[in-house]
Amino acid sequence: MSSYHLSTKERLLAIVDDIEIISKELIENTIAPKHQKMSSADHGQLVELLVSKDKELKATLQLAAEQAGIEKKMNGLREQVKEQDEEINQLQKQLKEAEQILATAIFQGRQKLTSINKAAKRPVSSEELIKFAHRISASNAICAPLTWQQGDLRRPYPTDIEMRLGFLGKSDLNINGHGQMPNSQNNSLNEMQQRNAGAGAGSGVVDIPASAQNQFAWHPSGELHMTVGAGAGSVSLDTRSHKDASQDDVEVMSTDSSSSSSSDSQ
Amino acid sequence: MESMQLDQIDVKPQLLTGSNENSSSESESQKVTELEILPVIYEIIRSIEKDPVDNATKQKESQDCSQKVLELQKRLESARITIRQLPGIEYSKEEQLRRLESLRKQLALKQQLIKKYKNVQF
């Protein structure tokens, strides 16, 4: 029987079993009555077999000792492999993170590039933007003025009158069948402006936002123009409720545009 | 005659026991633990062959004999237990060497992989 494919453990156990059987046979033969005893030759052979089995056991134990040494080496190697595995996992995690960060950065970069290209197609000077911002917020419809006190009749939101004079209010009227009355509207606008210019903070009428009128046209140069009269052409309009001192403010603001929020804060 | 043959046996199998303690200082001494099966067999056969004449000694002898037989059985059993606890004998030597080789290759491959990715210039 070939024992080459058996593990060393199995071989050792088989040898021990064999020794047990042979020794049992020997002892039984020794105590057996004379007529049942086997020949002395057989007995001798059994003894020799026992001795050879014992030698085999010794040799196989030697082999087991060598294998134990190899097993130690293998354990050391397994430890190293485990370390490498952990390192690989760590590296993989970090690469994955890096990939994610890079992908996000590229995506955002592309978005920025498209918005830059879009903006570059229709450039607007920052001075224009600041002037426009100033105009729409000059009527205090955006936020209350710094000098606002309790009892001040100005309101930090677009009021009723302003809304009615605005685009939504005018389109409503058109739908309902009322015709446009540019002249009367102009007059009412002028009256209001004069009243405001005269009355100051005590007036009950607030300023009309310049961008809300139908008669107003947005000229290419960036100035807001209002059609005045019948054929007088358009006049550039400044929405100011205060005196000319504020004009300096406007101009100061536009020259200081570099320090304001004209830079893209995305 | 058998006893003479057994007398000539002075082969004592060496046994490796890594079972109880794992400290390196003991591993050297454990390698010299002896498994003495043959001497016990020899004793049993000798005491059978003695065959004393008077009854009292005969009784004593037979008692001794049965004890020795039990001793033999215990020895065999402990040998089996110790063998089962030996490390590294699950496979034959060739198989074990093959496994060792594949482990080495695995380690080399993994080290190569790590090296490759750590040295990539981005």
mmCIF file of C-alpha atoms in Angstrom:
data_model
loop_
_atom_site.group_PDB
_atom_site.id
_atom_site.type_symbol
_atom_site.label_atom_id
_atom_site.label_comp_id
_atom_site.label_asym_id
_atom_site.label_seq_id
_atom_site.Cartn_x
_atom_site.Cartn_y
_atom_site.Cartn_z
ATOM 1 C CA MET A 1 0.000 0.000 0.000
ATOM 2 C CA SER A 2 1.463 3.291 -1.038
ATOM 3 C CA SER A 3 1.651 5.773 1.758
ATOM 4 C CA TYR A 4 2.838 8.653 -0.351
ATOM 5 C CA HIS A 5 -0.471 10.380 -0.430
ATOM 6 C CA LEU A 6 -1.154 9.999 3.228
ATOM 7 C CA SER A 7 -0.423 12.858 5.515
ATOM 8 C CA THR A 8 2.318 12.335 8.048
ATOM 9 C CA LYS A 9 -0.226 12.293 10.838
ATOM 10 C CA GLU A 10 -2.092 9.440 9.251
ATOM 11 C CA ARG A 11 1.122 7.510 8.742
ATOM 12 C CA LEU A 12 2.117 7.904 12.382
ATOM 13 C CA LEU A 13 -1.256 6.808 13.659
ATOM 14 C CA ALA A 14 -1.223 3.798 11.335
ATOM 15 C CA ILE A 15 2.192 2.746 12.632
ATOM 16 C CA VAL A 16 1.015 2.993 16.233
ATOM 17 C CA ASP A 17 -2.019 0.863 15.393
ATOM 18 C CA ASP A 18 0.204 -1.708 13.736
ATOM 19 C CA ILE A 19 2.480 -1.871 16.774
ATOM 20 C CA GLU A 20 -0.544 -2.410 18.978
ATOM 21 C CA ILE A 21 -1.801 -5.274 16.864
ATOM 22 C CA ILE A 22 1.567 -6.969 16.652
ATOM 23 C CA SER A 23 2.181 -6.676 20.387
ATOM 24 C CA LYS A 24 -1.257 -8.116 21.116
ATOM 25 C CA GLU A 25 -0.522 -11.008 18.805
ATOM 26 C CA LEU A 26 2.829 -11.609 20.497
ATOM 27 C CA ILE A 27 1.451 -11.584 24.004
ATOM 28 C CA GLU A 28 -1.455 -13.823 23.097
ATOM 29 C CA ASN A 29 0.939 -16.253 21.548
ATOM 30 C CA THR A 30 3.104 -16.230 24.665
ATOM 31 C CA ILE A 31 0.263 -17.082 26.997
ATOM 32 C CA ALA A 32 -1.460 -19.531 24.671
ATOM 33 C CA PRO A 33 -1.414 -23.213 25.570
ATOM 34 C CA LYS A 34 1.214 -25.277 23.881
ATOM 35 C CA HIS A 35 -0.900 -26.864 21.157
ATOM 36 C CA GLN A 36 -2.209 -23.442 19.992
ATOM 37 C CA LYS A 37 1.167 -21.775 19.818
ATOM 38 C CA MET A 38 2.506 -20.854 16.423
ATOM 39 C CA SER A 39 5.953 -21.991 15.328
ATOM 40 C CA SER A 40 8.953 -20.256 16.766
ATOM 41 C CA ALA A 41 9.854 -19.034 13.295
ATOM 42 C CA ASP A 42 6.550 -17.228 13.013
ATOM 43 C CA HIS A 43 7.002 -15.844 16.460
ATOM 44 C CA GLY A 44 10.451 -14.630 15.537
ATOM 45 C CA GLN A 45 9.095 -13.014 12.426
ATOM 46 C CA LEU A 46 6.479 -11.217 14.468
ATOM 47 C CA VAL A 47 9.181 -9.879 16.739
ATOM 48 C CA GLU A 48 11.198 -8.654 13.787
ATOM 49 C CA LEU A 49 8.128 -7.021 12.361
ATOM 50 C CA LEU A 50 7.568 -5.283 15.665
ATOM 51 C CA VAL A 51 11.114 -3.991 15.690
ATOM 52 C CA SER A 52 10.879 -2.709 12.118
ATOM 53 C CA LYS A 53 7.629 -0.945 12.919
ATOM 54 C CA ASP A 54 9.305 0.729 15.812
ATOM 55 C CA LYS A 55 12.111 1.939 13.566
ATOM 56 C CA GLU A 56 9.562 3.229 11.060
ATOM 57 C CA LEU A 57 7.874 5.108 13.873
ATOM 58 C CA LYS A 58 11.135 6.750 14.798
ATOM 59 C CA ALA A 59 11.844 7.782 11.214
ATOM 60 C CA THR A 60 8.387 9.181 10.729
ATOM 61 C CA LEU A 61 8.689 11.161 13.934
ATOM 62 C CA GLN A 62 11.895 12.637 12.568
ATOM 63 C CA LEU A 63 9.994 13.649 9.441
ATOM 64 C CA ALA A 64 7.312 15.195 11.626
ATOM 65 C CA ALA A 65 9.975 17.249 13.390
ATOM 66 C CA GLU A 66 11.187 18.606 10.028
ATOM 67 C CA GLN A 67 7.665 19.380 8.984
ATOM 68 C CA ALA A 68 7.124 21.259 12.191
ATOM 69 C CA GLY A 69 10.081 23.478 11.302
ATOM 70 C CA ILE A 70 8.611 24.092 7.850
ATOM 71 C CA GLU A 71 5.272 24.903 9.451
ATOM 72 C CA LYS A 72 6.982 27.568 11.561
ATOM 73 C CA LYS A 73 8.369 29.180 8.432
ATOM 74 C CA MET A 74 4.943 29.029 6.830
ATOM 75 C CA ASN A 75 3.384 30.714 9.821
ATOM 76 C CA GLY A 76 5.906 33.517 9.534
ATOM 77 C CA LEU A 77 5.089 33.860 5.836
ATOM 78 C CA ARG A 78 1.382 33.876 6.577
ATOM 79 C CA GLU A 79 1.904 36.744 9.013
ATOM 80 C CA GLN A 80 3.720 38.713 6.357
ATOM 81 C CA VAL A 81 1.007 37.987 3.811
ATOM 82 C CA LYS A 82 -1.555 39.224 6.283
ATOM 83 C CA GLU A 83 0.376 42.453 6.755
ATOM 84 C CA GLN A 84 0.592 42.933 3.008
ATOM 85 C CA ASP A 85 -3.137 42.309 2.720
ATOM 86 C CA GLU A 86 -3.854 45.003 5.247
ATOM 87 C CA GLU A 87 -1.564 47.400 3.457
ATOM 88 C CA ILE A 88 -3.239 46.657 0.150
ATOM 89 C CA ASN A 89 -6.640 47.321 1.684
ATOM 90 C CA GLN A 90 -5.421 50.599 3.117
ATOM 91 C CA LEU A 91 -3.942 51.635 -0.217
ATOM 92 C CA GLN A 92 -7.127 50.711 -2.003
ATOM 93 C CA LYS A 93 -9.186 52.818 0.367
ATOM 94 C CA GLN A 94 -6.934 55.803 -0.085
ATOM 95 C CA LEU A 95 -6.921 55.467 -3.860
ATOM 96 C CA LYS A 96 -10.684 55.274 -3.851
ATOM 97 C CA GLU A 97 -10.913 58.407 -1.739
ATOM 98 C CA ALA A 98 -8.457 60.213 -3.974
ATOM 99 C CA GLU A 99 -10.424 59.186 -7.041
ATOM 100 C CA GLN A 100 -13.622 60.512 -5.542
ATOM 101 C CA ILE A 101 -12.069 63.819 -4.589
ATOM 102 C CA LEU A 102 -10.521 64.220 -8.021
ATOM 103 C CA ALA A 103 -13.769 63.329 -9.766
ATOM 104 C CA THR A 104 -15.662 65.912 -7.723
ATOM 105 C CA ALA A 105 -13.002 68.534 -8.369
ATOM 106 C CA ILE A 106 -13.055 67.868 -12.120
ATOM 107 C CA PHE A 107 -16.806 68.023 -12.229
ATOM 108 C CA GLN A 108 -16.925 71.318 -10.383
ATOM 109 C CA GLY A 109 -14.106 72.651 -12.522
ATOM 110 C CA ARG A 110 -16.023 71.817 -15.684
ATOM 111 C CA GLN A 111 -19.107 73.494 -14.333
ATOM 112 C CA LYS A 112 -17.104 76.611 -13.581
ATOM 113 C CA LEU A 113 -15.579 76.585 -17.038
ATOM 114 C CA THR A 114 -18.989 76.402 -18.702
ATOM 115 C CA SER A 115 -20.310 79.227 -16.559
ATOM 116 C CA ILE A 116 -17.171 81.286 -17.325
ATOM 117 C CA ASN A 117 -17.669 80.696 -21.052
ATOM 118 C CA LYS A 118 -21.310 81.578 -20.741
ATOM 119 C CA ALA A 119 -20.506 84.776 -18.913
ATOM 120 C CA ALA A 120 -17.751 85.677 -21.364
ATOM 121 C CA LYS A 121 -20.237 85.626 -24.238
ATOM 122 C CA ARG A 122 -22.263 88.455 -22.767
ATOM 123 C CA PRO A 123 -19.976 90.549 -20.636
ATOM 124 C CA VAL A 124 -21.378 93.218 -18.374
ATOM 125 C CA SER A 125 -19.123 95.773 -16.757
ATOM 126 C CA SER A 126 -19.084 95.722 -13.001
ATOM 127 C CA GLU A 127 -19.827 99.436 -12.889
ATOM 128 C CA GLU A 128 -23.112 98.837 -14.704
ATOM 129 C CA LEU A 129 -24.063 96.095 -12.281
ATOM 130 C CA ILE A 130 -23.331 98.294 -9.312
ATOM 131 C CA LYS A 131 -25.291 101.174 -10.740
ATOM 132 C CA PHE A 132 -28.225 98.913 -11.445
ATOM 133 C CA ALA A 133 -28.090 97.468 -7.960
ATOM 134 C CA HIS A 134 -28.025 100.929 -6.526
ATOM 135 C CA ARG A 135 -31.045 101.933 -8.534
ATOM 136 C CA ILE A 136 -33.240 99.063 -7.593
ATOM 137 C CA SER A 137 -32.384 99.349 -3.962
ATOM 138 C CA ALA A 138 -32.479 103.163 -3.763
ATOM 139 C CA SER A 139 -36.198 103.210 -3.036
ATOM 140 C CA ASN A 140 -35.557 101.255 0.171
ATOM 141 C CA ALA A 141 -37.639 98.352 -1.115
ATOM 142 C CA ILE A 142 -34.749 95.962 -0.476
ATOM 143 C CA CYS A 143 -33.901 96.902 3.074
ATOM 144 C CA ALA A 144 -34.711 99.699 5.456
ATOM 145 C CA PRO A 145 -32.420 102.710 5.511
ATOM 146 C CA LEU A 146 -29.851 102.946 8.242
ATOM 147 C CA THR A 147 -31.576 105.988 9.701
ATOM 148 C CA TRP A 148 -34.900 104.221 9.997
ATOM 149 C CA GLN A 149 -36.662 104.806 13.296
ATOM 150 C CA GLN A 150 -39.881 103.575 14.810
ATOM 151 C CA GLY A 151 -42.681 105.620 13.249
ATOM 152 C CA ASP A 152 -40.875 106.117 9.947
ATOM 153 C CA LEU A 153 -43.434 105.688 7.198
ATOM 154 C CA ARG A 154 -41.022 104.172 4.712
ATOM 155 C CA ARG A 155 -41.313 100.464 4.345
ATOM 156 C CA PRO A 156 -38.507 97.953 3.636
ATOM 157 C CA TYR A 157 -40.591 96.183 1.015
ATOM 158 C CA PRO A 158 -42.225 97.250 -2.246
ATOM 159 C CA THR A 159 -45.469 98.868 -1.275
ATOM 160 C CA ASP A 160 -48.888 98.666 -2.826
ATOM 161 C CA ILE A 161 -48.455 101.642 -5.085
ATOM 162 C CA GLU A 162 -45.100 100.499 -6.277
ATOM 163 C CA MET A 163 -46.444 97.071 -7.131
ATOM 164 C CA ARG A 164 -49.344 98.531 -9.073
ATOM 165 C CA LEU A 165 -47.009 100.675 -11.049
ATOM 166 C CA GLY A 166 -44.804 97.727 -11.726
ATOM 167 C CA PHE A 167 -44.812 95.255 -14.641
ATOM 168 C CA LEU A 168 -47.107 92.736 -12.989
ATOM 169 C CA GLY A 169 -49.603 95.387 -12.082
ATOM 170 C CA LYS A 170 -49.616 96.807 -15.614
ATOM 171 C CA SER A 171 -49.978 93.387 -17.266
ATOM 172 C CA ASP A 172 -52.955 92.680 -15.022
ATOM 173 C CA LEU A 173 -54.623 95.839 -16.209
ATOM 174 C CA ASN A 174 -54.048 94.906 -19.836
ATOM 175 C CA ILE A 175 -55.660 91.540 -19.313
ATOM 176 C CA ASN A 176 -58.648 93.114 -17.703
ATOM 177 C CA GLY A 177 -59.230 95.320 -20.702
ATOM 178 C CA HIS A 178 -57.929 98.650 -19.495
ATOM 179 C CA GLY A 179 -55.846 100.346 -22.077
ATOM 180 C CA GLN A 180 -52.432 101.728 -21.549
ATOM 181 C CA MET A 181 -52.276 105.380 -20.630
ATOM 182 C CA PRO A 182 -48.707 106.335 -20.943
ATOM 183 C CA ASN A 183 -49.121 110.068 -20.528
ATOM 184 C CA SER A 184 -51.157 109.951 -17.383
ATOM 185 C CA GLN A 185 -48.819 107.367 -16.005
ATOM 186 C CA ASN A 186 -45.875 109.601 -16.811
ATOM 187 C CA ASN A 187 -47.552 112.534 -15.148
ATOM 188 C CA SER A 188 -48.379 110.556 -12.051
ATOM 189 C CA LEU A 189 -44.815 109.374 -11.947
ATOM 190 C CA ASN A 190 -43.447 112.876 -12.286
ATOM 191 C CA GLU A 191 -45.811 114.197 -9.661
ATOM 192 C CA MET A 192 -44.761 111.535 -7.278
ATOM 193 C CA GLN A 193 -41.141 112.255 -7.891
ATOM 194 C CA GLN A 194 -41.589 115.947 -7.285
ATOM 195 C CA ARG A 195 -43.525 115.327 -4.161
ATOM 196 C CA ASN A 196 -40.811 113.052 -2.914
ATOM 197 C CA ALA A 197 -38.082 115.464 -3.779
ATOM 198 C CA GLY A 198 -39.846 118.155 -1.835
ATOM 199 C CA ALA A 199 -41.233 116.296 1.069
ATOM 200 C CA GLY A 200 -38.287 114.169 2.073
ATOM 201 C CA ALA A 201 -38.717 111.754 4.900
ATOM 202 C CA GLY A 202 -42.063 113.149 5.961
ATOM 203 C CA SER A 203 -43.929 112.239 2.817
ATOM 204 C CA GLY A 204 -46.332 109.389 2.705
ATOM 205 C CA VAL A 205 -45.460 108.432 -0.822
ATOM 206 C CA VAL A 206 -42.547 106.278 -1.460
ATOM 207 C CA ASP A 207 -40.271 106.216 -4.437
ATOM 208 C CA ILE A 208 -41.160 104.366 -7.519
ATOM 209 C CA PRO A 209 -38.604 101.797 -8.533
ATOM 210 C CA ALA A 210 -37.182 102.765 -11.829
ATOM 211 C CA SER A 211 -37.082 99.380 -13.410
ATOM 212 C CA ALA A 212 -40.789 98.668 -12.932
ATOM 213 C CA GLN A 213 -42.355 100.914 -15.612
ATOM 214 C CA ASN A 214 -43.421 100.049 -19.130
ATOM 215 C CA GLN A 215 -42.285 103.423 -20.325
ATOM 216 C CA PHE A 216 -38.819 102.752 -19.199
ATOM 217 C CA ALA A 217 -36.430 101.293 -21.657
ATOM 218 C CA TRP A 218 -33.131 99.749 -20.956
ATOM 219 C CA HIS A 219 -30.696 101.334 -23.351
ATOM 220 C CA PRO A 220 -27.603 99.544 -24.573
ATOM 221 C CA SER A 221 -25.270 101.935 -22.843
ATOM 222 C CA GLY A 222 -26.642 100.733 -19.540
ATOM 223 C CA GLU A 223 -28.581 103.863 -18.681
ATOM 224 C CA LEU A 224 -32.228 103.698 -17.813
ATOM 225 C CA HIS A 225 -34.331 105.878 -20.121
ATOM 226 C CA MET A 226 -37.856 107.043 -19.770
ATOM 227 C CA THR A 227 -40.069 108.226 -22.595
ATOM 228 C CA VAL A 228 -41.220 111.740 -21.735
ATOM 229 C CA GLY A 229 -43.942 113.602 -23.572
ATOM 230 C CA ALA A 230 -44.936 112.956 -27.199
ATOM 231 C CA GLY A 231 -41.825 112.886 -29.230
ATOM 232 C CA ALA A 232 -39.426 114.440 -26.792
ATOM 233 C CA GLY A 233 -37.392 111.284 -26.976
ATOM 234 C CA SER A 234 -36.130 109.493 -23.976
ATOM 235 C CA VAL A 235 -34.423 110.986 -21.048
ATOM 236 C CA SER A 236 -32.009 109.188 -18.862
ATOM 237 C CA LEU A 237 -33.528 108.648 -15.472
ATOM 238 C CA ASP A 238 -31.911 108.532 -12.125
ATOM 239 C CA THR A 239 -34.052 107.161 -9.342
ATOM 240 C CA ARG A 240 -33.136 109.394 -6.529
ATOM 241 C CA SER A 241 -35.248 110.432 -3.630
ATOM 242 C CA HIS A 242 -32.546 112.471 -2.005
ATOM 243 C CA LYS A 243 -30.573 115.462 -3.035
ATOM 244 C CA ASP A 244 -27.617 115.530 -5.347
ATOM 245 C CA ALA A 245 -25.312 114.523 -2.572
ATOM 246 C CA SER A 246 -26.326 110.957 -3.278
ATOM 247 C CA GLN A 247 -25.001 111.255 -6.800
ATOM 248 C CA ASP A 248 -21.586 111.517 -5.311
ATOM 249 C CA ASP A 249 -22.376 108.363 -3.423
ATOM 250 C CA VAL A 250 -23.243 106.599 -6.635
ATOM 251 C CA GLU A 251 -20.101 107.693 -8.308
ATOM 252 C CA VAL A 252 -18.037 106.910 -5.251
ATOM 253 C CA MET A 253 -19.578 103.494 -5.193
ATOM 254 C CA SER A 254 -18.839 102.820 -8.807
ATOM 255 C CA THR A 255 -15.246 103.897 -8.487
ATOM 256 C CA ASP A 256 -14.919 101.718 -5.461
ATOM 257 C CA SER A 257 -16.345 98.808 -7.364
ATOM 258 C CA SER A 258 -13.145 96.905 -7.035
ATOM 259 C CA SER A 259 -13.628 96.701 -3.315
ATOM 260 C CA SER A 260 -17.275 95.739 -3.507
ATOM 261 C CA SER A 261 -18.692 92.361 -4.268
ATOM 262 C CA SER A 262 -18.039 92.454 -7.960
ATOM 263 C CA SER A 263 -15.750 89.455 -7.801
ATOM 264 C CA ASP A 264 -17.418 86.193 -8.340
ATOM 265 C CA SER A 265 -17.939 84.652 -4.985
ATOM 266 C CA GLN A 266 -18.770 81.131 -6.147
ATOM 267 C CA MET B 1 14.264 -16.199 22.578
ATOM 268 C CA GLU B 2 11.889 -13.336 22.024
ATOM 269 C CA SER B 3 13.124 -11.604 25.130
ATOM 270 C CA MET B 4 16.689 -11.855 23.848
ATOM 271 C CA GLN B 5 15.648 -10.196 20.663
ATOM 272 C CA LEU B 6 13.806 -7.537 22.511
ATOM 273 C CA ASP B 7 16.825 -6.997 24.721
ATOM 274 C CA GLN B 8 18.834 -6.061 21.700
ATOM 275 C CA ILE B 9 16.444 -3.324 20.967
ATOM 276 C CA ASP B 10 17.721 -0.150 22.289
ATOM 277 C CA VAL B 11 15.972 1.921 19.770
ATOM 278 C CA LYS B 12 13.919 4.451 21.508
ATOM 279 C CA PRO B 13 11.715 6.561 19.268
ATOM 280 C CA GLN B 14 12.006 10.265 19.719
ATOM 281 C CA LEU B 15 8.855 12.216 20.015
ATOM 282 C CA LEU B 16 8.224 15.837 19.354
ATOM 283 C CA THR B 17 5.669 17.286 21.691
ATOM 284 C CA GLY B 18 4.654 20.801 20.994
ATOM 285 C CA SER B 19 1.411 20.218 22.803
ATOM 286 C CA ASN B 20 1.509 21.777 26.224
ATOM 287 C CA GLU B 21 3.849 24.762 26.278
ATOM 288 C CA ASN B 22 4.834 26.932 23.349
ATOM 289 C CA SER B 23 7.728 28.837 24.863
ATOM 290 C CA SER B 24 10.931 28.538 22.886
ATOM 291 C CA SER B 25 13.024 27.522 25.894
ATOM 292 C CA GLU B 26 10.969 24.373 26.345
ATOM 293 C CA SER B 27 10.741 23.377 22.716
ATOM 294 C CA GLU B 28 14.302 22.098 22.672
ATOM 295 C CA SER B 29 13.780 19.759 25.636
ATOM 296 C CA GLN B 30 10.439 18.603 24.329
ATOM 297 C CA LYS B 31 12.121 17.181 21.265
ATOM 298 C CA VAL B 32 13.836 14.547 23.413
ATOM 299 C CA THR B 33 10.701 13.189 25.053
ATOM 300 C CA GLU B 34 10.751 9.488 24.674
ATOM 301 C CA LEU B 35 7.926 7.212 23.792
ATOM 302 C CA GLU B 36 8.692 3.833 25.246
ATOM 303 C CA ILE B 37 6.320 1.259 23.912
ATOM 304 C CA LEU B 38 8.710 -1.596 23.299
ATOM 305 C CA PRO B 39 10.170 -1.836 26.835
ATOM 306 C CA VAL B 40 6.679 -2.283 28.236
ATOM 307 C CA ILE B 41 5.954 -5.083 25.801
ATOM 308 C CA TYR B 42 9.220 -6.661 26.745
ATOM 309 C CA GLU B 43 8.349 -6.505 30.439
ATOM 310 C CA ILE B 44 4.957 -8.101 29.861
ATOM 311 C CA ILE B 45 6.392 -10.998 27.916
ATOM 312 C CA ARG B 46 9.138 -11.534 30.460
ATOM 313 C CA SER B 47 6.779 -11.642 33.361
ATOM 314 C CA ILE B 48 4.596 -14.133 31.478
ATOM 315 C CA GLU B 49 7.612 -16.310 30.826
ATOM 316 C CA LYS B 50 8.700 -16.243 34.458
ATOM 317 C CA ASP B 51 5.915 -18.614 35.436
ATOM 318 C CA PRO B 52 6.670 -19.056 39.146
ATOM 319 C CA VAL B 53 5.909 -22.289 40.892
ATOM 320 C CA ASP B 54 4.165 -21.309 44.084
ATOM 321 C CA ASN B 55 0.667 -19.914 44.070
ATOM 322 C CA ALA B 56 1.231 -16.696 45.990
ATOM 323 C CA THR B 57 3.937 -15.427 43.693
ATOM 324 C CA LYS B 58 1.863 -16.567 40.729
ATOM 325 C CA GLN B 59 -1.045 -14.414 41.883
ATOM 326 C CA LYS B 60 1.236 -11.454 42.373
ATOM 327 C CA GLU B 61 2.816 -11.999 39.012
ATOM 328 C CA SER B 62 -0.500 -12.193 37.198
ATOM 329 C CA GLN B 63 -1.605 -9.003 38.908
ATOM 330 C CA ASP B 64 1.586 -7.278 37.851
ATOM 331 C CA CYS B 65 1.064 -8.619 34.383
ATOM 332 C CA SER B 66 -2.421 -7.210 34.026
ATOM 333 C CA GLN B 67 -1.148 -3.868 35.293
ATOM 334 C CA LYS B 68 1.557 -3.878 32.668
ATOM 335 C CA VAL B 69 -0.963 -4.648 29.963
ATOM 336 C CA LEU B 70 -2.969 -1.655 31.079
ATOM 337 C CA GLU B 71 0.220 0.368 31.055
ATOM 338 C CA LEU B 72 0.805 -0.682 27.456
ATOM 339 C CA GLN B 73 -2.655 0.429 26.461
ATOM 340 C CA LYS B 74 -2.174 3.767 28.169
ATOM 341 C CA ARG B 75 1.126 4.294 26.412
ATOM 342 C CA LEU B 76 -0.411 3.599 23.043
ATOM 343 C CA GLU B 77 -3.277 5.986 23.725
ATOM 344 C CA SER B 78 -0.990 8.784 24.880
ATOM 345 C CA ALA B 79 1.138 8.236 21.789
ATOM 346 C CA ARG B 80 -1.936 8.754 19.623
ATOM 347 C CA ILE B 81 -2.927 11.903 21.503
ATOM 348 C CA THR B 82 0.558 13.357 21.237
ATOM 349 C CA ILE B 83 0.711 12.600 17.538
ATOM 350 C CA ARG B 84 -2.560 14.415 16.976
ATOM 351 C CA GLN B 85 -1.179 17.481 18.697
ATOM 352 C CA LEU B 86 2.013 17.703 16.680
ATOM 353 C CA PRO B 87 2.122 20.832 14.527
ATOM 354 C CA GLY B 88 2.522 20.848 10.791
ATOM 355 C CA ILE B 89 1.766 17.224 9.940
ATOM 356 C CA GLU B 90 -1.612 17.703 8.291
ATOM 357 C CA TYR B 91 -0.040 17.147 4.904
ATOM 358 C CA SER B 92 2.685 14.959 3.554
ATOM 359 C CA LYS B 93 6.070 16.583 3.200
ATOM 360 C CA GLU B 94 5.756 17.119 -0.553
ATOM 361 C CA GLU B 95 2.362 18.737 -0.150
ATOM 362 C CA GLN B 96 3.693 20.952 2.589
ATOM 363 C CA LEU B 97 6.628 22.077 0.494
ATOM 364 C CA ARG B 98 4.256 22.875 -2.364
ATOM 365 C CA ARG B 99 2.150 24.982 -0.038
ATOM 366 C CA LEU B 100 5.224 26.757 1.257
ATOM 367 C CA GLU B 101 6.208 27.600 -2.304
ATOM 368 C CA SER B 102 2.773 28.948 -3.163
ATOM 369 C CA LEU B 103 2.768 31.061 0.011
ATOM 370 C CA ARG B 104 6.128 32.543 -0.988
ATOM 371 C CA LYS B 105 4.812 33.337 -4.447
ATOM 372 C CA GLN B 106 1.708 34.921 -2.987
ATOM 373 C CA LEU B 107 3.795 37.124 -0.718
ATOM 374 C CA ALA B 108 6.054 38.165 -3.589
ATOM 375 C CA LEU B 109 3.076 39.034 -5.800
ATOM 376 C CA LYS B 110 1.473 41.151 -3.115
ATOM 377 C CA GLN B 111 4.672 42.997 -2.382
ATOM 378 C CA GLN B 112 5.063 43.664 -6.077
ATOM 379 C CA LEU B 113 1.541 45.016 -6.290
ATOM 380 C CA ILE B 114 2.046 47.411 -3.431
ATOM 381 C CA LYS B 115 5.378 48.557 -4.803
ATOM 382 C CA LYS B 116 3.855 49.176 -8.209
ATOM 383 C CA TYR B 117 1.097 51.397 -6.897
ATOM 384 C CA LYS B 118 3.253 53.250 -4.417
ATOM 385 C CA ASN B 119 5.720 54.213 -7.106
ATOM 386 C CA VAL B 120 3.222 55.457 -9.667
ATOM 387 C CA GLN B 121 3.947 59.020 -10.667
ATOM 388 C CA PHE B 122 0.687 60.870 -10.921
#
